[in-house]
XYZ file of C-alpha atoms in Angstrom:
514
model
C -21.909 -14.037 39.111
C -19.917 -14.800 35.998
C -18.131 -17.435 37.605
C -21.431 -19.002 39.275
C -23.187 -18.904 35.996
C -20.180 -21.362 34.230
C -20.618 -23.439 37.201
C -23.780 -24.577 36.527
C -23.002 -24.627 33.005
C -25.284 -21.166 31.877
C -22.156 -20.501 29.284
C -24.741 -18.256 27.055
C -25.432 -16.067 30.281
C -21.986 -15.779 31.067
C -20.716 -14.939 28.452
C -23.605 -12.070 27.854
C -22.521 -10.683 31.048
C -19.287 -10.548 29.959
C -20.156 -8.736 26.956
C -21.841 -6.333 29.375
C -18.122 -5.378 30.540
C -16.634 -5.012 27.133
C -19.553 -2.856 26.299
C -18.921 -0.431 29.012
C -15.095 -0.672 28.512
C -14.101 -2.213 31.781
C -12.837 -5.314 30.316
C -9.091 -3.968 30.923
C -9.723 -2.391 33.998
C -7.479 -3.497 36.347
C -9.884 -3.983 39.442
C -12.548 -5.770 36.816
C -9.702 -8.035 36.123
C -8.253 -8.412 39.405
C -12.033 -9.134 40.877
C -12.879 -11.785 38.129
C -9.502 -13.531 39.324
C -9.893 -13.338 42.257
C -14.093 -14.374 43.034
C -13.373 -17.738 42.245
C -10.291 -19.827 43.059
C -10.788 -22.809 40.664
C -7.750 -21.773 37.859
C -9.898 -23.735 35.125
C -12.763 -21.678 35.325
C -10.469 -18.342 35.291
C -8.805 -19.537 32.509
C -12.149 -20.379 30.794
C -14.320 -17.097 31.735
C -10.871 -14.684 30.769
C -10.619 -16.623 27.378
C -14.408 -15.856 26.844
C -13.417 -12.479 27.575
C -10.119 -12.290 24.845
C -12.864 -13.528 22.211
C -15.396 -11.246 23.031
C -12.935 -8.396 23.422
C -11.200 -9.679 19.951
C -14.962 -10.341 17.580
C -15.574 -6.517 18.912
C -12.216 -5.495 17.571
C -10.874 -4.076 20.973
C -7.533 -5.048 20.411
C -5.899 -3.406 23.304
C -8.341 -4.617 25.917
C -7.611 -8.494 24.238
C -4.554 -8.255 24.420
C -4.585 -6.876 28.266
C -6.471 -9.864 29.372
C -4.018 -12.281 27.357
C -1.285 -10.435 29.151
C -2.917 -10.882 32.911
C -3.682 -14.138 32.191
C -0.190 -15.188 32.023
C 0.961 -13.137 34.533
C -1.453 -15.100 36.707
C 0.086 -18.269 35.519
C -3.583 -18.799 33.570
C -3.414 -20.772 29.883
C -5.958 -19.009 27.453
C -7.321 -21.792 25.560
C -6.724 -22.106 21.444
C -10.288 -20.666 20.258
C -9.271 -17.347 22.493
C -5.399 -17.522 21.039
C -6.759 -17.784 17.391
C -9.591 -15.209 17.828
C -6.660 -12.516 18.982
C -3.925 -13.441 16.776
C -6.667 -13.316 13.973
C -7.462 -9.815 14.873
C -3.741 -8.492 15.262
C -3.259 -10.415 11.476
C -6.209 -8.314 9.695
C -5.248 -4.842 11.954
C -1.633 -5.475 10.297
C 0.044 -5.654 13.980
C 2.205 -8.638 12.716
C 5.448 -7.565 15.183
C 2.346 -8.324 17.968
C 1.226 -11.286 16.611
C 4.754 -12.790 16.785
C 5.219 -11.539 20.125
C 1.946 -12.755 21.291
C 2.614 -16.317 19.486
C 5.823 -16.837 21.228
C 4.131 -15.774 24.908
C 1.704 -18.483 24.096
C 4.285 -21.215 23.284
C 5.966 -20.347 26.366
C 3.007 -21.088 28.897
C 2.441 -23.986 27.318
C -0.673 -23.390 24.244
C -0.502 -26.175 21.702
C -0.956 -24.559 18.458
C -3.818 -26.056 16.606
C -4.381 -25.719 12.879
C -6.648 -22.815 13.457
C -3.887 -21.100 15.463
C -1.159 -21.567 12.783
C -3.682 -20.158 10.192
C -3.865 -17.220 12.309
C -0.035 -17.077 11.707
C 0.098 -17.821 8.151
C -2.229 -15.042 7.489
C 0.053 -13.008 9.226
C 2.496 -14.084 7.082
C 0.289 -13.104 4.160
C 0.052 -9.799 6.033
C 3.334 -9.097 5.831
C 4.675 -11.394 2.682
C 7.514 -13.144 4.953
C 7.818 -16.377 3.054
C 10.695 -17.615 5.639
C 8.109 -17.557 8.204
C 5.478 -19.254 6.603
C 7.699 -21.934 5.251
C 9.044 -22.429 9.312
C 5.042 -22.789 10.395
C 4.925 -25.350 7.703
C 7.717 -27.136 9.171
C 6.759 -26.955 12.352
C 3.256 -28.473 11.544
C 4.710 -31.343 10.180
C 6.936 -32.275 12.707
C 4.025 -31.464 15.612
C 1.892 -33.821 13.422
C -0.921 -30.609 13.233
C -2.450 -31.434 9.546
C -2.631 -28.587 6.792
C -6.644 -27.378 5.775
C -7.553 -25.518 2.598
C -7.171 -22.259 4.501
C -3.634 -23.149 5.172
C -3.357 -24.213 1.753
C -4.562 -21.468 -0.092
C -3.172 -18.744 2.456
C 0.388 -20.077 1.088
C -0.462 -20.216 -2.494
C -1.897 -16.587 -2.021
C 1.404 -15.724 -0.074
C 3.211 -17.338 -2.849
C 1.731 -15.889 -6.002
C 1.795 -12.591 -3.647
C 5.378 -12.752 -4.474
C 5.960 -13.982 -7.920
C 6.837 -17.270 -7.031
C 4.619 -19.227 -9.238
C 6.627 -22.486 -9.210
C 5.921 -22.807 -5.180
C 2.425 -22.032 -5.403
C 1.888 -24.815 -7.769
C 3.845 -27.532 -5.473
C 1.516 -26.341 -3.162
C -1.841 -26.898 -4.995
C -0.047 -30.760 -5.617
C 0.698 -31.048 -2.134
C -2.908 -30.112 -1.143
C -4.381 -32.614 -3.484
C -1.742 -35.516 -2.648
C -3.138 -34.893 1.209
C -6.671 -35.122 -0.323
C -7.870 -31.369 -0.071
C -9.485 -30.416 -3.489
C -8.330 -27.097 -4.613
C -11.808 -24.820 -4.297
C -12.590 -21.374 -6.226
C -10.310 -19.432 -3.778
C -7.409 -22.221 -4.741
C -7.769 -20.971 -8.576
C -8.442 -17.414 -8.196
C -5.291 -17.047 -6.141
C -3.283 -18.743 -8.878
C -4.471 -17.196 -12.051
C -4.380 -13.887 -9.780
C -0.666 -14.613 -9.644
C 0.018 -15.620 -13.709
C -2.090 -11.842 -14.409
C -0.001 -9.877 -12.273
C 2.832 -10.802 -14.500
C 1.331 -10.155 -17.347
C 1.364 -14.416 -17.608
C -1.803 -14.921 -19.616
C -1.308 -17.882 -21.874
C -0.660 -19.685 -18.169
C -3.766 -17.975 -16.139
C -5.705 -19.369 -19.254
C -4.601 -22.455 -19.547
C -5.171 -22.948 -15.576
C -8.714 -21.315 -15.759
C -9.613 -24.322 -18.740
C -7.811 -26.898 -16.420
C -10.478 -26.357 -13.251
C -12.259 -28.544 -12.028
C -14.966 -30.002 -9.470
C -15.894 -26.058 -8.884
C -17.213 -23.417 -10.782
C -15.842 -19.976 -11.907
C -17.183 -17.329 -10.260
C -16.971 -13.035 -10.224
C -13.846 -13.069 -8.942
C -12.402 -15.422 -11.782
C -13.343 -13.581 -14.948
C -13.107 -10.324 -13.156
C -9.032 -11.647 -12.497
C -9.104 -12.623 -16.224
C -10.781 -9.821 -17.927
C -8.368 -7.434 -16.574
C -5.449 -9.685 -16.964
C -6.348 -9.216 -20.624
C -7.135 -5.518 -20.701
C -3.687 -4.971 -19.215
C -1.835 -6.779 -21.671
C -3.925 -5.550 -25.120
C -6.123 -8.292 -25.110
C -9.187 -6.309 -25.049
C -10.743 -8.646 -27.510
C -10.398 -11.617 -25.806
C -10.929 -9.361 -22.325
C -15.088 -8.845 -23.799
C -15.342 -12.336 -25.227
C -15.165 -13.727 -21.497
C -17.242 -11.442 -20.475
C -19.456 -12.761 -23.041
C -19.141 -16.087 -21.422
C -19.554 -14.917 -18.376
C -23.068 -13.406 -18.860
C -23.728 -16.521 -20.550
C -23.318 -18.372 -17.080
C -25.680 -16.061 -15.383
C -22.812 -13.620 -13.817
C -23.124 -10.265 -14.030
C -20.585 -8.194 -14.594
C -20.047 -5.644 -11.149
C -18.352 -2.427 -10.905
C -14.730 -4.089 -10.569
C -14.970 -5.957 -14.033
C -16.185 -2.999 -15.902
C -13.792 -0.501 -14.259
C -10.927 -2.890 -16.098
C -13.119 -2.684 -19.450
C -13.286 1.093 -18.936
C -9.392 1.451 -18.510
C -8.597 0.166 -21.598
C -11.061 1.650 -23.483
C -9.922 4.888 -22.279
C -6.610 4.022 -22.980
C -7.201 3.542 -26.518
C -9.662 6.472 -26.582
C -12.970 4.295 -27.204
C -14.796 7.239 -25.442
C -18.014 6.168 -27.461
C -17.941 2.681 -26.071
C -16.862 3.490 -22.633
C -20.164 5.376 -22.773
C -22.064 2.736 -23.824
C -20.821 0.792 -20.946
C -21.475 3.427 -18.876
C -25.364 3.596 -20.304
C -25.288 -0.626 -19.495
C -23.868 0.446 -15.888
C -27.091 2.090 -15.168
C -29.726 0.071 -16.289
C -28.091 -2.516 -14.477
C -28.331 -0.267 -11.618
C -24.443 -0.959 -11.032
C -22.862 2.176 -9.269
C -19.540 3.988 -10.474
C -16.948 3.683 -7.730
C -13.847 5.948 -7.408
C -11.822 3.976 -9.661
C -14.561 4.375 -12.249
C -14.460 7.832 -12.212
C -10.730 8.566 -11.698
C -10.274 6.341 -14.999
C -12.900 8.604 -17.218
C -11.316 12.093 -14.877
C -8.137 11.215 -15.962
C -9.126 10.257 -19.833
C -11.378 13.366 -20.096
C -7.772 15.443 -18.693
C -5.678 14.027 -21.226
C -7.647 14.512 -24.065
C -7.623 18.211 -23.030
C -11.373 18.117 -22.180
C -11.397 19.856 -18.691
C -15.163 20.458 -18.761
C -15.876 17.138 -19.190
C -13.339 16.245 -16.435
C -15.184 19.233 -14.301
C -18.186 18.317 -14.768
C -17.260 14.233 -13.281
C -15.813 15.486 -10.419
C -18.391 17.383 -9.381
C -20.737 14.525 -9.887
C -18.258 12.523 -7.990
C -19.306 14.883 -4.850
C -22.553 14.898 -5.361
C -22.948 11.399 -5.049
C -20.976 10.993 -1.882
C -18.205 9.557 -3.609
C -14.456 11.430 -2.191
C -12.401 12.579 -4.171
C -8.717 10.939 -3.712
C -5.107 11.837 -4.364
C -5.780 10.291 -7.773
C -8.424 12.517 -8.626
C -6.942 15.787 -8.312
C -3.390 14.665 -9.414
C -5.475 13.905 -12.638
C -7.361 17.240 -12.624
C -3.665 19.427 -11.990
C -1.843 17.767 -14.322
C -5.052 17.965 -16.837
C -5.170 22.034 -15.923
C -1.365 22.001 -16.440
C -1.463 20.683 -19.918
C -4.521 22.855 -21.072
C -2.428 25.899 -19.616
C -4.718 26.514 -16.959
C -2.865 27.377 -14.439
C -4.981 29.355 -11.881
C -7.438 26.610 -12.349
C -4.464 24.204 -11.499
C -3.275 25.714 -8.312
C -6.488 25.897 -7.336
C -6.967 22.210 -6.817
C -3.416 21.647 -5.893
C -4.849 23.874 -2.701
C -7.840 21.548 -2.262
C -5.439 18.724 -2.605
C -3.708 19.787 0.254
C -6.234 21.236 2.379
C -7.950 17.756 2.339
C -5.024 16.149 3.671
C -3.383 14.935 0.555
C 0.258 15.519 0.023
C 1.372 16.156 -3.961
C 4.075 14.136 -4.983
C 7.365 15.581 -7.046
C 5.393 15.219 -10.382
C 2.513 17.061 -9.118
C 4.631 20.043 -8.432
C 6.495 19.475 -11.616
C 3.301 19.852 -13.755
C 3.155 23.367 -12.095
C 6.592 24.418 -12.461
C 6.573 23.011 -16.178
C 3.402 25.224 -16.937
C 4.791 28.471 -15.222
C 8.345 28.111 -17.159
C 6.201 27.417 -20.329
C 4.665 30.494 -20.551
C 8.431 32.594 -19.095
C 6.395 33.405 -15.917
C 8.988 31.537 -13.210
C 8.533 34.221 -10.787
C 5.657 32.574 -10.578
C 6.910 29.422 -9.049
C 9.034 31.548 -6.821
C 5.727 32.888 -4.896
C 3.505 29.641 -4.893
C 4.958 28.446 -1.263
C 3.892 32.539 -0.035
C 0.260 31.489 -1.568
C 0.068 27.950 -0.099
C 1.028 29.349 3.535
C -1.711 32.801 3.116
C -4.064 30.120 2.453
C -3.376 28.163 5.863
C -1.916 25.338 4.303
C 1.229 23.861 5.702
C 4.690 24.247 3.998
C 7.201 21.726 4.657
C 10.365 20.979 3.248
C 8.784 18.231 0.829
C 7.217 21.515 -1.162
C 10.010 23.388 -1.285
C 12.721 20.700 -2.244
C 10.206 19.574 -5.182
C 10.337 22.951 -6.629
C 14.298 23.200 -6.107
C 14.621 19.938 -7.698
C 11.953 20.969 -10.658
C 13.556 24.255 -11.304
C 17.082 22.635 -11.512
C 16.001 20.141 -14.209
C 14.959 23.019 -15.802
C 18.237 25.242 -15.929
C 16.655 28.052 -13.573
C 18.898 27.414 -11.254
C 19.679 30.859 -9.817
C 15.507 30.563 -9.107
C 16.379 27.069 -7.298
C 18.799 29.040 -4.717
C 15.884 31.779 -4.237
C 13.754 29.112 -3.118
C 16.502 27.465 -1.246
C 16.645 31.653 0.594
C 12.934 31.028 1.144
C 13.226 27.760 3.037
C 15.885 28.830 5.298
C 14.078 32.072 6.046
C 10.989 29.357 7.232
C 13.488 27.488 9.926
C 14.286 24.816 7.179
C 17.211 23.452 6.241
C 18.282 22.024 3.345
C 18.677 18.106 2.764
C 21.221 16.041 0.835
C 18.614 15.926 -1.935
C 18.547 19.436 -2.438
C 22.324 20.209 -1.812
C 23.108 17.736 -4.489
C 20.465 18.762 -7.128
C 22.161 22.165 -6.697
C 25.466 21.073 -6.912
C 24.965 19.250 -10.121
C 22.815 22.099 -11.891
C 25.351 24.484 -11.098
C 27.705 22.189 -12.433
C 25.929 22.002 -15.514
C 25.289 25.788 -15.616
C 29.208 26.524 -15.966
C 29.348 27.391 -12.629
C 31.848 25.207 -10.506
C 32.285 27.208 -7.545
C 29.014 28.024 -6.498
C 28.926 23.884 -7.311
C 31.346 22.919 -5.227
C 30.153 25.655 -2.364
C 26.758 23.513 -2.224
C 28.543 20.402 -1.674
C 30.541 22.279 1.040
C 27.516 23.052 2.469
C 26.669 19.509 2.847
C 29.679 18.688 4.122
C 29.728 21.467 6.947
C 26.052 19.716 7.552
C 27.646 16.442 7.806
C 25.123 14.935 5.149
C 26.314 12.300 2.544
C 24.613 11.399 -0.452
C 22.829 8.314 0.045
C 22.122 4.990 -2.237
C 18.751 6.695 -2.531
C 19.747 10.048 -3.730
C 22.648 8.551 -5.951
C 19.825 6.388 -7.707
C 17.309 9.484 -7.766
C 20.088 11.764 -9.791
C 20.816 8.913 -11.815
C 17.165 8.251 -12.988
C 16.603 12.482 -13.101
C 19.604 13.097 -15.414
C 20.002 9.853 -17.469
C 21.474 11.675 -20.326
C 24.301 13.589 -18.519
C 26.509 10.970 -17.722
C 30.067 12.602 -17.856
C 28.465 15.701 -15.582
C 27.122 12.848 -13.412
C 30.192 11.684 -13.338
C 32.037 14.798 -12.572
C 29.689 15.820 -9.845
C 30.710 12.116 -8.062
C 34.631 12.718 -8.421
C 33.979 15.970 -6.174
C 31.470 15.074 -3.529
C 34.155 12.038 -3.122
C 36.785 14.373 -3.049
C 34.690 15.782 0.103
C 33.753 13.061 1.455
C 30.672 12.907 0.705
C 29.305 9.506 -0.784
C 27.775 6.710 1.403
C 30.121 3.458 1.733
C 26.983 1.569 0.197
C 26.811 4.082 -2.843
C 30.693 3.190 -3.981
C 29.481 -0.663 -5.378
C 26.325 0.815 -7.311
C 28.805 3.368 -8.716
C 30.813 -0.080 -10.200
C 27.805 -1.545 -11.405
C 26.935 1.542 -13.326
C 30.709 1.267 -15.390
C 31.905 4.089 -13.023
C 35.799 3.397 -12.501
C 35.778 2.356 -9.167
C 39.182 2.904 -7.819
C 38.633 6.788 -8.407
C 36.013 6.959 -5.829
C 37.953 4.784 -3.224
């Protein structure tokens, strides 16, 4: 029927029918396939009727059953055409499945697709995707030489790939390049570019660049870039006089360009005009997002006012908004600070049981507020609590409290929690080994030092660039006992290849470690 309906040219019906199949997911049915291949013998309408199919299957997001048909099309020795190559290559660029883009790009040079600008746009953005400038420079290249012509999405994918990456120098060639071949930068052109000087903090050049535009107009997205540009680098003034100019122009300010206003108001504890703003917020009917209210959370927490901070998050819940790894590392390290401790385990149990897993601060915050008040037995029964309350236990937990507890001198309470883990079926990683080894090392205590470092050794586990660079950062101010701690592990063997040349850009005397 499908194939009957093409005939006579009823390409609507068709493809409807078609639809009908990706609907029901049959599209990558095997016999559906096989059947629509073999109704009709003429290869040009197979190839057109399955490339229907790889757009349908790609606008409704079904990327395995597009990429099925792609894939039994050229096993059938059938070309998909370019509007079904960019529609799938378009979907595996915004699903982030750039390995499968490549892979599917490559298939389609091989049985013979001509890329058309469309299809290499596809690719840039995959590029984009995945911030390979190589890449994207190759496509370019090979565009050229194919004689396929550059449009302003090509254009302003690179100079978005480009600012992506700091490299402010390219994305301007690129905006001359654009306008030598006659394209006129547009709004997205300049947004991407003064995007790129405010990342960096760059704001006499985003300036400049936002007076220098031209043909379009400024829009949200421009001041919004600017405004926050500003609040980031303590231009706050100049941060509320474009928003005066923006108003002026008939925009409106949404929720993104006052969350930016908000930050730095909080930041330099402006509570009464962040309320104001707040007040203007409403009677402008524009809503708080998360960011809004992790901003005033987290201000209300470090100005000690946990009721206030209480109070926001449950008004964050009752007005559907979800609360987010942000939010309650905000609320424990608030609770930590005020001494609240209860109050701060408590939501470090939330945080988990929602799926959220603390970081080595977040624990910190906990072990700092136990040892503060001499109750580090404390510590030494949290990962009991965690698992009475259902919650899962991995080594992540208790290596953060070994490594906490170890900055802190406790380290004999360290090696109970160390008992702990191994009487849970886990074992002990380089990170922890060496955190021991070097606390013991500062405690006065060389053997049990050196017996952690045989324990990595009987373990086979080396200390890695990453853990050399962790201890580094953790004990900045204990060089020489750095320093001792690397003369044994190398003595056993112990250090990475890889870790001996950061050791020699750190001043460490090479040779010793060799």
């Amino acid at each position: 029927m499908v194939h009957l309906l093409a005939k006579n040219r009823q390409f609507k019906a068709a493809c409807q029918l078609l639809e009908k199949f990706a609907v029901k997911d049959l599209v990558s049915s095997p016999s559906v396939l096989g059947a629509l291949l073999a109704s009709y013998i003429d290869r040009d309408s197979n190839s057109q009727i399955l490339s229907w199919l790889v757009i349908i299957c790609a606008r409704s997001k079904m990327i395995h059953d597009a990429l099925e048909v792609f894939r039994q099309m050229k096993d059938s020795g059938l070309r998909p055409d370019q509007h079904a190559c960019n529609a799938l290559l378009s979907l595996l660029a915004k699903s982030r499945l750039t390995a499968t883009a490549w892979k599917v790009f490559d298939e389609m040079l091989q049985i013979g697709v001509a890329p058309n600008t469309h299809v290499f746009n596809a690719m840039l953005h995959v590029c984009f995707k995945s911030g390979d400038v190589d890449k994207a420079d190759k496509l370019v290249s090979r565009m050229d030489s194919k004689g396929v012509p550059l449009d302003l999405f090509s254009y302003n994918t690179l100079i978005s790939l480009f600012c992506k990456k700091g490299m402010h120098y390219e994305a301007l060639a690129t905006q001359e390049r654009m306008e030598r071949e006659g394209i006129h930068p547009d709004v997205v052109t300049y947004n991407s570019l003064i995007n790129g000087f405010c990342k960096e903090g760059r704001m006499r050049d985003a300036f400049r660049l936002f007076k220098e535009i031209k043909g379009v107009e400024p829009n949200h997205v421009t001041y919004t870039t600017l405004i926050d540009g500003y609040c980031r680098v303590n231009g706050l003034d100049e941060a509320l006089r474009l928003r005066e100019e923006m108003e002026a122009k008939g925009l409106y300010p949404g929720v993104a360009t006052y969350n930016s206003i908000i930050r730095k108001l909080c930041e330099e504890g402006k509570m009464k005009a962040v309320n104001g703003l707040l007040n203007e917020m409403d009677e402008r009917k524009v809503q708080p997002d998360n960011i809004t209210c992790n901003t005033l959370i987290n201000a209300y927490c470090k100005r000690g006012n946990m009721g206030f901070a209480w109070k926001l998050r449950n008004k964050m819940l009752e007005s559907g908004l979800p609360l987010d790894q942000f939010t309650y590392k905000a609320l424990i390290h608030g609770f930590c600070k005020a001494q609240e401790l209860d109050e701060a385990k408590e939501v470090l149990f939330n945080m988990l049981d929602a799926g959220f897993s603390p970081n080595y601060s977040t624990y910190s915050w906990i072990v700092d507020g136990y040892c503060n008040q001499n109750k580090a037995d404390a510590v030494l029964s949290l990962p009991e609590e965690l698992i009475r309350r259902g919650l899962l236990v991995d080594k992540s937990v208790y290596r953060a409290l070994i490594r906490r507890l170890c900055k802190r001198g406790l380290v004999d309470y360290a090696q109970k929690i160390l008992i702990q883990m191994h009487g849970k079926g886990l074992l002990g990683d380089s990170l922890v080994y060496a955190t021991l080894a070097f606390a013991y090392l500062s405690a006065g205590k060389p053997i049990a030092s050196s017996e952690a470092l045989d324990e990595m050794a009987k373990k086979k586990l080396v200390i890695t660039a990453r853990i050399y660079s962790c201890l580094s950062a953790s004990y900045a101010n204990e060089n020489d006992m750095l320093e001792l701690l690397w003369n044994h592990a190398s003595e056993k063997g112990l250090i990475a290849k890889n870790v001996y040349k950061l050791m020699q850009q750190s001043g460490l005397n090479f040779c010793s470690y060799v």
